[in-house]
Amino acid sequence: MMRLEGKLLDGYGRLVGSGIVLDDDGVLTEVLPAREGVSGWITPGFLDIHNHGGGGASFPDDTDDEGIAAAIAAHRELGTSGLLASLVSMIDPLPAINALVPWCERGELLGIHLEGPYISPHKCGAQNPAAVREPDLDELRSWLEAGRGWIRTMTIAPEVARAQEAAELLLDYGAVPSWGHTSALGAQALERLRDTAESGRARGFGRPPQTATHLFNAMPPLAHREPGPVREFIQAARRGECVVELVADGIHLHPDLVSDVTSYVGDSDDGALGVVFVTDAMAGAGMPDGAYELGGLPVTIADGVARLTHGGAIAGGTARMAEEIKRMVSGDSVSIEQAVRACVAAPAAALGLDDSYAGVTLEWRVGTKPSVVCFEENFDVVDVWREGARIVSHTRN
């Protein structure tokens, strides 16, 4: 038997007890009732729906089993129990898709995110401009077929030709468009958001049929005469028609913006699950400063910040989800309850996942094998469990 004590939050950030008891097989046998004076925190495992890699390996670049396993392991050791493997704009993503699908089918990944190539050539960020192009529906269909239902999101610029047709095709396959890497005006973004929301309702989608890729990054800034797409994405999230990603690492976004958007969107009943924290992690997550690669482009990490070696654009994140939680909560930008909701229930809702999926624990149910993260009071990770199996035990201070 293993007795884990701490302030127990479920995936929605609700305080529901003072710990749990697992048997020798990792099965949850008891939820300890809430009581005063408990130190530390216990949460479900985190879900990262925008993740390019870690541990020195990149999902777009290291498509052998060793590379994929290393990237997954780098995030699991700090409590990310489920993630989407994110690709980038590529001339041919099929080899990477084919390599990742078996990992999805084995429950090691939650699915695949295509970040491009149907994006704005003016907002490539760290994407390869030679791979950026307008939507080709036959090409997209071939990727979706190869993905066998595991392609769950795709970043598209709302202003590109046939963007709505591409969105409709994604919805037909159970995937959702993720608007981003865009030069769109506000009106263009709003049109896509409205049309896609209506398409989702017509299909009985049951969840927001679209997301926004790393809000604020790789899109026009909010301005007083042309608010641009940022304002429209936030308002759509508040209405429950979209989910917005925030890279809450303190580098991509100022913590005050993370606080403002999380509170504003979440204050609405419709937008309660409208904000997700993502890492946008690349190969250098969990690794020291040095030279890495993303989508074939050289990247240099210095002082924990990843930038293209040539040009200097930010090239993904180096934090993992537990590190984002510590930065945001310790800095009083969000509460631990808000952070857990944005890292567990909100990403699950965005992908239409429930507790039956490997690595997903939304509520503590006796008889199940949960994914668990135990924190010290200062939000340092102590223990990690996935599906009832102990992944790692960190040294207590």
Short mmCIF file of C-alpha atoms in Angstrom, two decimals:
data_model
loop_
_atom_site.label_atom_id
_atom_site.label_comp_id
_atom_site.label_asym_id
_atom_site.label_seq_id
_atom_site.Cartn_x
_atom_site.Cartn_y
_atom_site.Cartn_z
CA MET A 1 0.00 0.00 0.00
CA MET A 2 1.10 3.55 -0.72
CA ARG A 3 -0.45 6.45 1.21
CA LEU A 4 0.06 9.82 -0.52
CA GLU A 5 -0.88 12.87 1.54
CA GLY A 6 -1.33 16.47 0.41
CA LYS A 7 -4.06 18.91 -0.52
CA LEU A 8 -5.85 16.85 -3.16
CA LEU A 9 -7.10 18.65 -6.28
CA ASP A 10 -9.02 17.00 -9.09
CA GLY A 11 -8.46 17.87 -12.73
CA TYR A 12 -10.85 20.81 -12.47
CA GLY A 13 -8.79 22.36 -9.69
CA ARG A 14 -11.31 21.50 -6.96
CA LEU A 15 -10.10 20.62 -3.48
CA VAL A 16 -11.55 17.15 -2.87
CA GLY A 17 -9.48 15.59 -0.09
CA SER A 18 -6.18 15.30 1.77
CA GLY A 19 -4.64 12.44 -0.15
CA ILE A 20 -5.13 9.04 -1.71
CA VAL A 21 -4.21 5.42 -1.02
CA LEU A 22 -2.90 3.14 -3.78
CA ASP A 23 -2.53 -0.62 -3.46
CA ASP A 24 0.54 -2.53 -4.61
CA ASP A 25 -0.81 -2.63 -8.17
CA GLY A 26 -1.33 1.13 -8.29
CA VAL A 27 -5.11 0.91 -7.95
CA LEU A 28 -6.80 3.74 -6.06
CA THR A 29 -8.44 2.23 -2.98
CA GLU A 30 -9.30 5.31 -0.92
CA VAL A 31 -9.66 9.09 -1.16
CA LEU A 32 -8.73 10.60 2.18
CA PRO A 33 -11.22 13.24 3.40
CA ALA A 34 -10.16 16.87 3.44
CA ARG A 35 -8.61 18.11 6.67
CA GLU A 36 -6.63 21.09 7.95
CA GLY A 37 -2.87 21.19 8.30
CA VAL A 38 -1.94 19.07 5.28
CA SER A 39 1.29 20.09 3.56
CA GLY A 40 2.02 19.79 -0.13
CA TRP A 41 -0.28 19.19 -3.10
CA ILE A 42 -1.51 16.20 -5.08
CA THR A 43 -2.89 16.67 -8.59
CA PRO A 44 -3.66 14.50 -11.60
CA GLY A 45 -1.04 14.15 -14.33
CA PHE A 46 -0.82 17.04 -16.77
CA LEU A 47 -1.88 17.07 -20.43
CA ASP A 48 0.24 19.07 -22.88
CA ILE A 49 -1.48 19.59 -26.23
CA HIS A 50 1.34 21.53 -27.93
CA ASN A 51 4.71 19.81 -27.52
CA HIS A 52 7.52 19.37 -30.07
CA GLY A 53 9.83 17.28 -27.90
CA GLY A 54 12.32 17.28 -25.05
CA GLY A 55 15.20 15.37 -23.55
CA GLY A 56 17.34 16.20 -26.58
CA ALA A 57 14.85 14.75 -29.10
CA SER A 58 12.34 16.41 -31.42
CA PHE A 59 9.16 14.82 -32.74
CA PRO A 60 9.60 16.41 -36.21
CA ASP A 61 13.30 15.51 -36.44
CA ASP A 62 13.92 12.34 -34.40
CA THR A 63 11.36 9.88 -35.70
CA ASP A 64 13.09 6.70 -34.54
CA ASP A 65 11.68 4.94 -31.49
CA GLU A 66 14.63 5.99 -29.34
CA GLY A 67 14.03 9.67 -30.07
CA ILE A 68 10.27 9.50 -29.52
CA ALA A 69 10.75 7.65 -26.24
CA ALA A 70 13.31 10.19 -25.01
CA ALA A 71 11.00 13.12 -25.76
CA ILE A 72 8.08 11.52 -23.94
CA ALA A 73 10.22 10.54 -20.95
CA ALA A 74 11.55 14.08 -20.49
CA HIS A 75 8.03 15.32 -19.83
CA ARG A 76 6.75 12.31 -17.89
CA GLU A 77 9.42 12.70 -15.24
CA LEU A 78 7.82 16.00 -14.19
CA GLY A 79 4.25 14.75 -14.30
CA THR A 80 3.05 15.22 -17.88
CA SER A 81 1.09 12.00 -18.26
CA GLY A 82 -0.34 12.76 -21.70
CA LEU A 83 0.77 14.88 -24.62
CA LEU A 84 0.23 15.59 -28.28
CA ALA A 85 3.31 15.21 -30.44
CA SER A 86 3.53 18.46 -32.37
CA LEU A 87 5.10 18.64 -35.81
CA VAL A 88 6.05 21.83 -37.66
CA SER A 89 5.72 23.02 -41.26
CA MET A 90 7.38 20.29 -43.30
CA ILE A 91 7.70 19.53 -46.99
CA ASP A 92 6.50 16.00 -46.22
CA PRO A 93 5.19 15.22 -42.72
CA LEU A 94 4.10 11.67 -43.63
CA PRO A 95 7.22 9.90 -42.31
CA ALA A 96 6.81 11.62 -38.94
CA ILE A 97 3.06 10.90 -38.85
CA ASN A 98 3.69 7.24 -39.65
CA ALA A 99 6.33 7.01 -36.92
CA LEU A 100 4.08 8.58 -34.27
CA VAL A 101 0.83 6.69 -34.93
CA PRO A 102 1.98 3.42 -33.26
CA TRP A 103 2.90 5.37 -30.12
CA CYS A 104 -0.62 6.82 -30.11
CA GLU A 105 -2.16 3.38 -30.58
CA ARG A 106 -0.19 2.05 -27.61
CA GLY A 107 -1.44 4.86 -25.37
CA GLU A 108 1.96 6.51 -25.07
CA LEU A 109 0.77 9.66 -26.84
CA LEU A 110 -2.67 11.31 -26.92
CA GLY A 111 -2.33 12.15 -30.59
CA ILE A 112 -0.62 14.40 -33.12
CA HIS A 113 -0.71 18.16 -33.68
CA LEU A 114 0.26 19.54 -37.08
CA GLU A 115 1.60 23.08 -36.59
CA GLY A 116 1.47 24.15 -40.23
CA PRO A 117 2.26 24.15 -43.08
CA TYR A 118 -0.88 26.14 -43.98
CA ILE A 119 0.18 29.31 -42.20
CA SER A 120 1.07 32.90 -43.00
CA PRO A 121 4.47 33.28 -44.69
CA HIS A 122 4.75 36.56 -42.78
CA LYS A 123 4.33 34.88 -39.37
CA CYS A 124 6.50 31.79 -39.71
CA GLY A 125 8.18 32.26 -36.36
CA ALA A 126 10.58 29.33 -36.08
CA GLN A 127 8.94 27.45 -38.95
CA ASN A 128 10.75 26.66 -42.21
CA PRO A 129 9.47 29.22 -44.75
CA ALA A 130 10.30 26.84 -47.61
CA ALA A 131 7.64 24.43 -46.31
CA VAL A 132 4.85 27.01 -45.82
CA ARG A 133 2.07 26.80 -48.39
CA GLU A 134 -1.66 27.24 -48.95
CA PRO A 135 -4.06 24.43 -48.11
CA ASP A 136 -4.26 21.50 -50.50
CA LEU A 137 -7.28 19.43 -49.50
CA ASP A 138 -6.10 16.23 -51.19
CA GLU A 139 -2.76 16.55 -49.41
CA LEU A 140 -4.46 17.21 -46.08
CA ARG A 141 -6.78 14.25 -46.56
CA SER A 142 -3.78 11.99 -47.17
CA TRP A 143 -2.25 13.11 -43.87
CA LEU A 144 -5.51 12.59 -42.00
CA GLU A 145 -5.87 9.10 -43.48
CA ALA A 146 -2.30 8.25 -42.50
CA GLY A 147 -3.02 9.57 -39.00
CA ARG A 148 -5.77 6.95 -38.48
CA GLY A 149 -7.79 9.33 -36.33
CA TRP A 150 -4.83 10.43 -34.18
CA ILE A 151 -4.34 13.85 -35.78
CA ARG A 152 -6.30 15.91 -33.29
CA THR A 153 -5.37 19.54 -34.08
CA MET A 154 -3.81 21.49 -36.93
CA THR A 155 -2.54 25.06 -36.89
CA ILE A 156 -3.88 27.07 -39.85
CA ALA A 157 -3.82 30.81 -40.50
CA PRO A 158 -7.45 31.95 -40.78
CA GLU A 159 -6.73 34.27 -43.72
CA VAL A 160 -5.15 31.74 -46.12
CA ALA A 161 -7.08 30.54 -49.17
CA ARG A 162 -9.38 27.58 -48.47
CA ALA A 163 -8.83 27.89 -44.72
CA GLN A 164 -12.49 27.16 -44.02
CA GLU A 165 -12.51 24.18 -46.36
CA ALA A 166 -9.48 22.81 -44.55
CA ALA A 167 -11.23 23.38 -41.21
CA GLU A 168 -14.32 21.51 -42.41
CA LEU A 169 -12.17 18.59 -43.54
CA LEU A 170 -10.46 18.43 -40.16
CA LEU A 171 -13.84 18.40 -38.42
CA ASP A 172 -14.96 15.58 -40.71
CA TYR A 173 -12.08 13.52 -39.31
CA GLY A 174 -12.76 14.48 -35.68
CA ALA A 175 -9.83 16.92 -35.56
CA VAL A 176 -10.04 20.66 -34.95
CA PRO A 177 -8.39 23.67 -36.59
CA SER A 178 -6.07 25.67 -34.35
CA TRP A 179 -5.91 29.22 -35.66
CA GLY A 180 -2.48 30.78 -35.48
CA HIS A 181 0.76 31.83 -37.17
CA THR A 182 -1.43 34.47 -38.73
CA SER A 183 -1.40 37.97 -40.18
CA ALA A 184 -5.21 38.16 -40.15
CA LEU A 185 -7.26 41.21 -39.36
CA GLY A 186 -9.82 40.87 -36.61
CA ALA A 187 -12.68 40.58 -39.08
CA GLN A 188 -11.00 37.70 -40.89
CA ALA A 189 -10.41 35.83 -37.65
CA LEU A 190 -13.98 36.44 -36.50
CA GLU A 191 -15.39 35.08 -39.76
CA ARG A 192 -13.43 31.85 -39.39
CA LEU A 193 -14.37 31.55 -35.72
CA ARG A 194 -18.08 32.04 -36.43
CA ASP A 195 -18.16 29.69 -39.41
CA THR A 196 -16.28 26.98 -37.55
CA ALA A 197 -18.44 27.34 -34.45
CA GLU A 198 -21.51 26.90 -36.63
CA SER A 199 -19.97 23.87 -38.34
CA GLY A 200 -19.24 22.35 -34.95
CA ARG A 201 -22.82 22.87 -33.81
CA ALA A 202 -24.18 21.38 -37.04
CA ARG A 203 -22.05 18.28 -36.47
CA GLY A 204 -23.08 17.99 -32.81
CA PHE A 205 -19.42 18.31 -31.89
CA GLY A 206 -20.10 18.67 -28.17
CA ARG A 207 -17.00 20.79 -27.47
CA PRO A 208 -15.35 23.88 -28.91
CA PRO A 209 -14.52 22.96 -32.51
CA GLN A 210 -11.37 25.09 -32.66
CA THR A 211 -8.40 26.32 -30.67
CA ALA A 212 -5.94 29.20 -31.00
CA THR A 213 -2.26 28.29 -31.23
CA HIS A 214 -0.08 29.99 -28.56
CA LEU A 215 -2.20 33.13 -28.18
CA PHE A 216 -0.32 36.40 -28.79
CA ASN A 217 2.70 34.65 -30.31
CA ALA A 218 3.07 34.69 -34.12
CA MET A 219 0.05 36.93 -34.63
CA PRO A 220 -0.56 40.71 -34.84
CA PRO A 221 -0.52 42.45 -31.46
CA LEU A 222 -3.65 43.87 -29.87
CA ALA A 223 -4.04 47.46 -31.08
CA HIS A 224 -6.50 50.22 -30.24
CA ARG A 225 -7.88 50.84 -33.77
CA GLU A 226 -7.49 47.31 -35.14
CA PRO A 227 -7.73 44.91 -32.20
CA GLY A 228 -6.81 42.08 -34.53
CA PRO A 229 -7.21 38.33 -34.04
CA VAL A 230 -6.10 38.26 -30.39
CA ARG A 231 -9.25 40.00 -29.25
CA GLU A 232 -11.47 37.71 -31.33
CA PHE A 233 -9.81 34.54 -30.04
CA ILE A 234 -10.22 35.67 -26.43
CA GLN A 235 -13.87 36.60 -26.90
CA ALA A 236 -14.61 33.32 -28.67
CA ALA A 237 -13.01 31.43 -25.78
CA ARG A 238 -15.15 33.36 -23.31
CA ARG A 239 -18.24 32.37 -25.34
CA GLY A 240 -17.20 28.71 -25.23
CA GLU A 241 -16.57 28.55 -28.99
CA CYS A 242 -12.78 28.28 -28.89
CA VAL A 243 -9.96 27.23 -26.57
CA VAL A 244 -6.87 29.44 -26.38
CA GLU A 245 -3.37 28.15 -25.70
CA LEU A 246 -1.03 30.11 -23.43
CA VAL A 247 2.68 29.30 -23.26
CA ALA A 248 2.88 30.08 -19.55
CA ASP A 249 6.66 29.90 -19.19
CA GLY A 250 7.29 33.58 -18.45
CA ILE A 251 9.23 33.89 -21.72
CA HIS A 252 6.63 33.65 -24.46
CA LEU A 253 4.17 35.78 -22.46
CA HIS A 254 4.38 38.20 -19.58
CA PRO A 255 2.88 36.52 -16.49
CA ASP A 256 0.38 39.39 -16.13
CA LEU A 257 -1.10 38.50 -19.53
CA VAL A 258 -1.41 34.87 -18.47
CA SER A 259 -3.23 36.07 -15.35
CA ASP A 260 -5.55 38.43 -17.23
CA VAL A 261 -6.58 35.98 -19.95
CA THR A 262 -6.99 33.05 -17.55
CA SER A 263 -9.21 35.09 -15.23
CA TYR A 264 -11.22 36.86 -17.93
CA VAL A 265 -12.01 33.78 -20.00
CA GLY A 266 -12.55 31.56 -16.97
CA ASP A 267 -14.92 34.02 -15.30
CA SER A 268 -17.52 33.06 -17.90
CA ASP A 269 -19.46 29.84 -17.38
CA ASP A 270 -19.05 29.08 -21.09
CA GLY A 271 -15.31 29.80 -20.94
CA ALA A 272 -14.55 27.91 -17.72
CA LEU A 273 -12.36 25.47 -19.67
CA GLY A 274 -11.41 27.93 -22.39
CA VAL A 275 -7.73 28.39 -21.45
CA VAL A 276 -5.04 25.72 -21.68
CA PHE A 277 -1.43 26.04 -20.66
CA VAL A 278 0.99 24.49 -23.16
CA THR A 279 4.75 24.24 -23.25
CA ASP A 280 5.44 24.48 -27.01
CA ALA A 281 8.46 22.47 -25.85
CA MET A 282 11.30 21.61 -28.21
CA ALA A 283 14.21 19.20 -27.93
CA GLY A 284 15.95 21.31 -25.28
CA ALA A 285 13.21 20.92 -22.68
CA GLY A 286 14.78 19.33 -19.63
CA MET A 287 18.25 19.82 -21.14
CA PRO A 288 21.15 22.25 -20.67
CA ASP A 289 21.88 25.26 -22.85
CA GLY A 290 23.42 24.39 -26.22
CA ALA A 291 22.73 23.61 -29.87
CA TYR A 292 19.52 21.80 -30.92
CA GLU A 293 17.23 21.43 -33.94
CA LEU A 294 13.56 22.09 -34.71
CA GLY A 295 12.08 21.09 -38.03
CA GLY A 296 15.51 20.98 -39.61
CA LEU A 297 16.41 24.49 -38.44
CA PRO A 298 19.33 25.03 -36.02
CA VAL A 299 18.35 26.35 -32.60
CA THR A 300 20.53 27.76 -29.83
CA ILE A 301 19.43 27.73 -26.19
CA ALA A 302 21.05 30.35 -23.97
CA ASP A 303 19.92 31.10 -20.42
CA GLY A 304 17.03 28.69 -20.94
CA VAL A 305 15.61 30.54 -23.97
CA ALA A 306 15.46 28.74 -27.35
CA ARG A 307 16.00 30.89 -30.44
CA LEU A 308 16.72 30.18 -34.09
CA THR A 309 20.48 30.30 -34.50
CA HIS A 310 19.98 32.39 -37.64
CA GLY A 311 17.44 35.18 -37.17
CA GLY A 312 16.85 34.93 -33.44
CA ALA A 313 13.12 34.11 -33.43
CA ILE A 314 11.91 32.26 -30.33
CA ALA A 315 11.99 28.59 -31.29
CA GLY A 316 9.68 26.83 -28.86
CA GLY A 317 9.80 26.37 -25.11
CA THR A 318 12.26 24.74 -22.75
CA ALA A 319 9.96 24.42 -19.72
CA ARG A 320 7.79 21.47 -18.80
CA MET A 321 4.28 21.80 -17.44
CA ALA A 322 5.19 21.41 -13.76
CA GLU A 323 7.79 24.14 -14.22
CA GLU A 324 5.19 26.43 -15.77
CA ILE A 325 2.84 25.78 -12.86
CA LYS A 326 5.55 26.63 -10.35
CA ARG A 327 6.48 29.86 -12.17
CA MET A 328 2.90 31.06 -12.52
CA VAL A 329 1.63 30.06 -9.07
CA SER A 330 4.73 31.05 -7.11
CA GLY A 331 4.63 34.43 -8.84
CA ASP A 332 0.94 34.91 -7.90
CA SER A 333 -0.07 35.14 -11.56
CA VAL A 334 -2.67 32.38 -11.18
CA SER A 335 -3.88 30.19 -8.34
CA ILE A 336 -2.93 26.55 -8.14
CA GLU A 337 -6.59 25.76 -8.82
CA GLN A 338 -6.55 27.78 -12.06
CA ALA A 339 -3.24 26.26 -13.12
CA VAL A 340 -4.38 22.67 -12.59
CA ARG A 341 -7.60 23.32 -14.49
CA ALA A 342 -5.59 24.78 -17.39
CA CYS A 343 -3.22 21.80 -17.38
CA VAL A 344 -5.69 18.92 -16.92
CA ALA A 345 -9.43 19.44 -17.42
CA ALA A 346 -9.18 22.18 -20.05
CA PRO A 347 -6.84 20.30 -22.41
CA ALA A 348 -8.89 17.13 -21.94
CA ALA A 349 -12.04 19.04 -22.87
CA ALA A 350 -10.33 20.67 -25.84
CA LEU A 351 -9.52 17.23 -27.27
CA GLY A 352 -12.76 15.56 -26.17
CA LEU A 353 -10.98 13.17 -23.79
CA ASP A 354 -12.28 11.52 -20.64
CA ASP A 355 -10.74 9.30 -17.94
CA SER A 356 -10.77 6.28 -20.23
CA TYR A 357 -7.76 7.59 -22.17
CA ALA A 358 -4.29 6.53 -21.05
CA GLY A 359 -2.72 9.17 -18.84
CA VAL A 360 -5.94 11.12 -18.29
CA THR A 361 -7.20 11.45 -14.71
CA LEU A 362 -9.95 14.04 -14.26
CA GLU A 363 -11.50 12.78 -11.01
CA TRP A 364 -10.24 10.43 -8.31
CA ARG A 365 -12.24 7.22 -8.76
CA VAL A 366 -11.75 4.22 -6.50
CA GLY A 367 -10.84 1.13 -8.53
CA THR A 368 -8.91 3.02 -11.23
CA LYS A 369 -5.16 3.39 -11.79
CA PRO A 370 -4.66 7.15 -11.69
CA SER A 371 -1.92 9.42 -12.97
CA VAL A 372 -0.63 11.42 -10.00
CA VAL A 373 1.74 14.29 -9.32
CA CYS A 374 2.85 15.05 -5.75
CA PHE A 375 4.25 18.52 -5.04
CA GLU A 376 6.03 20.00 -2.07
CA GLU A 377 4.40 23.11 -0.61
CA ASN A 378 6.76 25.21 -2.79
CA PHE A 379 5.54 23.34 -5.92
CA ASP A 380 8.65 21.25 -6.46
CA VAL A 381 7.66 17.84 -7.84
CA VAL A 382 8.29 14.95 -5.44
CA ASP A 383 6.61 11.87 -6.95
CA VAL A 384 5.06 11.01 -10.30
CA TRP A 385 2.74 8.13 -11.15
CA ARG A 386 1.22 7.29 -14.53
CA GLU A 387 -1.63 4.82 -14.84
CA GLY A 388 -0.82 3.49 -11.39
CA ALA A 389 2.87 2.93 -12.15
CA ARG A 390 5.50 4.96 -10.33
CA ILE A 391 7.55 6.88 -12.89
CA VAL A 392 9.99 8.65 -10.63
CA SER A 393 10.54 9.64 -7.03
CA HIS A 394 12.40 12.90 -6.55
CA THR A 395 14.45 13.62 -3.46
CA ARG A 396 12.56 15.50 -0.78
CA ASN A 397 14.13 18.72 0.53
#
